[in-house]
Amino acid sequence: MRKESSTNAVNESQLLLSCGMAYTVSVLGGRWKPGILYALVEGRMRYSELRRALPGVSERMLIAQLRELEDHGLVSRIIYPEVPPRVEYELTATGRSAEPLLRAMSDWGEMLRAKKERLVETSR
């Protein structure tokens, strides 16, 4: 945990206030958040479905990333009063508004990965 008054913290705060791109990356960034959001583009999912959709994610990390996405207003958590309790996650209207961005990022990543694979194959 760093001090709020450190130069690094102040610089980050100023950047997030002045640059939309930096703020977007801070909200969507991380190893699992884009995958969570992309999975939820297809519709409401239970926690266990999200775990299966994201092989390799730990329970602790999935919970933490879902909470952060909830805090940013991109994902909502629906708790059904049943025994055992059933919990589902879905994109909010704000989260759904990121769908074109997520699809564009996915397409760009696929294109870039294919390009890199072609370069690696031609250099062999």
Short mmCIF file of C-alpha atoms in Angstrom, two decimals:
data_model
loop_
_atom_site.label_atom_id
_atom_site.label_comp_id
_atom_site.label_asym_id
_atom_site.label_seq_id
_atom_site.Cartn_x
_atom_site.Cartn_y
_atom_site.Cartn_z
CA MET A 1 0.00 0.00 0.00
CA ARG A 2 1.45 3.34 -0.98
CA LYS A 3 0.95 6.74 0.53
CA GLU A 4 -1.74 8.88 -1.10
CA SER A 5 0.69 11.81 -1.15
CA SER A 6 3.51 9.96 -2.91
CA THR A 7 4.61 11.37 -6.24
CA ASN A 8 3.55 8.17 -7.97
CA ALA A 9 0.03 8.30 -6.46
CA VAL A 10 -0.38 11.99 -7.32
CA ASN A 11 0.81 11.43 -10.90
CA GLU A 12 -1.56 8.48 -11.33
CA SER A 13 -4.47 10.48 -9.95
CA GLN A 14 -3.78 13.40 -12.30
CA LEU A 15 -3.45 11.07 -15.28
CA LEU A 16 -6.74 9.31 -14.51
CA LEU A 17 -8.50 12.67 -14.20
CA SER A 18 -7.12 14.07 -17.43
CA CYS A 19 -6.93 11.09 -19.82
CA GLY A 20 -9.97 9.03 -20.79
CA MET A 21 -7.81 6.29 -22.26
CA ALA A 22 -5.84 5.89 -19.01
CA TYR A 23 -9.07 5.77 -17.02
CA THR A 24 -10.55 3.14 -19.37
CA VAL A 25 -7.44 0.98 -19.06
CA SER A 26 -7.54 1.31 -15.27
CA VAL A 27 -11.16 0.11 -15.20
CA LEU A 28 -10.86 -2.66 -17.81
CA GLY A 29 -7.24 -3.58 -17.22
CA GLY A 30 -6.02 -6.73 -15.60
CA ARG A 31 -5.68 -10.33 -16.60
CA TRP A 32 -9.29 -11.40 -16.00
CA LYS A 33 -11.58 -8.36 -16.30
CA PRO A 34 -11.75 -8.31 -20.12
CA GLY A 35 -12.53 -12.04 -20.17
CA ILE A 36 -15.23 -11.66 -17.52
CA LEU A 37 -16.86 -8.81 -19.42
CA TYR A 38 -16.58 -10.63 -22.75
CA ALA A 39 -18.19 -13.76 -21.25
CA LEU A 40 -21.05 -11.68 -19.84
CA VAL A 41 -21.71 -10.09 -23.24
CA GLU A 42 -23.47 -13.38 -24.05
CA GLY A 43 -25.84 -12.86 -21.11
CA ARG A 44 -26.37 -13.54 -17.43
CA MET A 45 -24.10 -16.19 -15.91
CA ARG A 46 -23.80 -17.99 -12.62
CA TYR A 47 -20.50 -17.85 -10.75
CA SER A 48 -19.67 -21.47 -11.64
CA GLU A 49 -20.30 -20.75 -15.34
CA LEU A 50 -17.87 -17.84 -15.19
CA ARG A 51 -15.25 -20.08 -13.56
CA ARG A 52 -15.62 -22.59 -16.41
CA ALA A 53 -15.50 -19.81 -19.03
CA LEU A 54 -12.17 -18.57 -17.63
CA PRO A 55 -9.87 -21.56 -17.24
CA GLY A 56 -7.01 -20.83 -14.88
CA VAL A 57 -8.68 -18.11 -12.82
CA SER A 58 -8.57 -18.73 -9.09
CA GLU A 59 -11.68 -18.38 -6.97
CA ARG A 60 -10.11 -15.54 -5.01
CA MET A 61 -9.13 -13.61 -8.14
CA LEU A 62 -12.50 -14.08 -9.84
CA ILE A 63 -14.30 -12.77 -6.76
CA ALA A 64 -11.94 -9.79 -6.50
CA GLN A 65 -12.27 -8.89 -10.19
CA LEU A 66 -16.07 -9.23 -10.09
CA ARG A 67 -16.18 -6.91 -7.07
CA GLU A 68 -14.05 -4.32 -8.85
CA LEU A 69 -16.29 -4.49 -11.91
CA GLU A 70 -19.32 -4.10 -9.63
CA ASP A 71 -17.71 -1.09 -7.94
CA HIS A 72 -17.22 0.53 -11.36
CA GLY A 73 -20.86 -0.13 -12.26
CA LEU A 74 -20.13 -2.50 -15.14
CA VAL A 75 -21.47 -5.71 -13.60
CA SER A 76 -24.44 -6.34 -11.35
CA ARG A 77 -24.80 -9.22 -8.94
CA ILE A 78 -28.21 -10.82 -8.58
CA ILE A 79 -28.82 -12.87 -5.44
CA TYR A 80 -31.85 -15.16 -5.38
CA PRO A 81 -33.34 -15.88 -1.94
CA GLU A 82 -33.12 -19.66 -2.25
CA VAL A 83 -31.46 -22.41 -0.29
CA PRO A 84 -28.71 -22.83 -1.29
CA PRO A 85 -28.40 -19.21 -2.46
CA ARG A 86 -28.08 -18.72 -6.20
CA VAL A 87 -25.98 -15.82 -7.50
CA GLU A 88 -25.84 -14.60 -11.09
CA TYR A 89 -23.87 -11.84 -12.74
CA GLU A 90 -24.82 -9.68 -15.69
CA LEU A 91 -23.63 -6.57 -17.44
CA THR A 92 -25.25 -3.30 -16.45
CA ALA A 93 -26.25 -0.79 -19.12
CA THR A 94 -22.82 0.79 -18.70
CA GLY A 95 -21.17 -2.61 -19.05
CA ARG A 96 -23.19 -3.37 -22.19
CA SER A 97 -22.06 -0.04 -23.65
CA ALA A 98 -18.50 -1.43 -23.60
CA GLU A 99 -19.43 -4.33 -25.92
CA PRO A 100 -18.23 -2.64 -29.15
CA LEU A 101 -14.95 -1.77 -27.41
CA LEU A 102 -14.51 -5.34 -26.13
CA ARG A 103 -15.26 -6.84 -29.55
CA ALA A 104 -12.86 -4.40 -31.25
CA MET A 105 -10.14 -5.24 -28.70
CA SER A 106 -10.70 -8.96 -29.29
CA ASP A 107 -10.58 -8.57 -33.08
CA TRP A 108 -7.44 -6.44 -32.87
CA GLY A 109 -5.76 -8.94 -30.56
CA GLU A 110 -6.62 -11.85 -32.87
CA MET A 111 -5.19 -9.94 -35.84
CA LEU A 112 -2.03 -9.03 -33.97
CA ARG A 113 -1.53 -12.59 -32.69
CA ALA A 114 -1.96 -14.03 -36.21
CA LYS A 115 0.53 -11.51 -37.56
CA LYS A 116 3.07 -12.43 -34.89
CA GLU A 117 2.58 -16.16 -35.56
CA ARG A 118 3.21 -15.58 -39.29
CA LEU A 119 6.41 -13.69 -38.49
CA VAL A 120 7.61 -16.49 -36.21
CA GLU A 121 6.86 -19.13 -38.87
CA THR A 122 8.65 -17.23 -41.63
CA SER A 123 11.74 -16.76 -39.47
CA ARG A 124 12.15 -20.52 -38.95
#
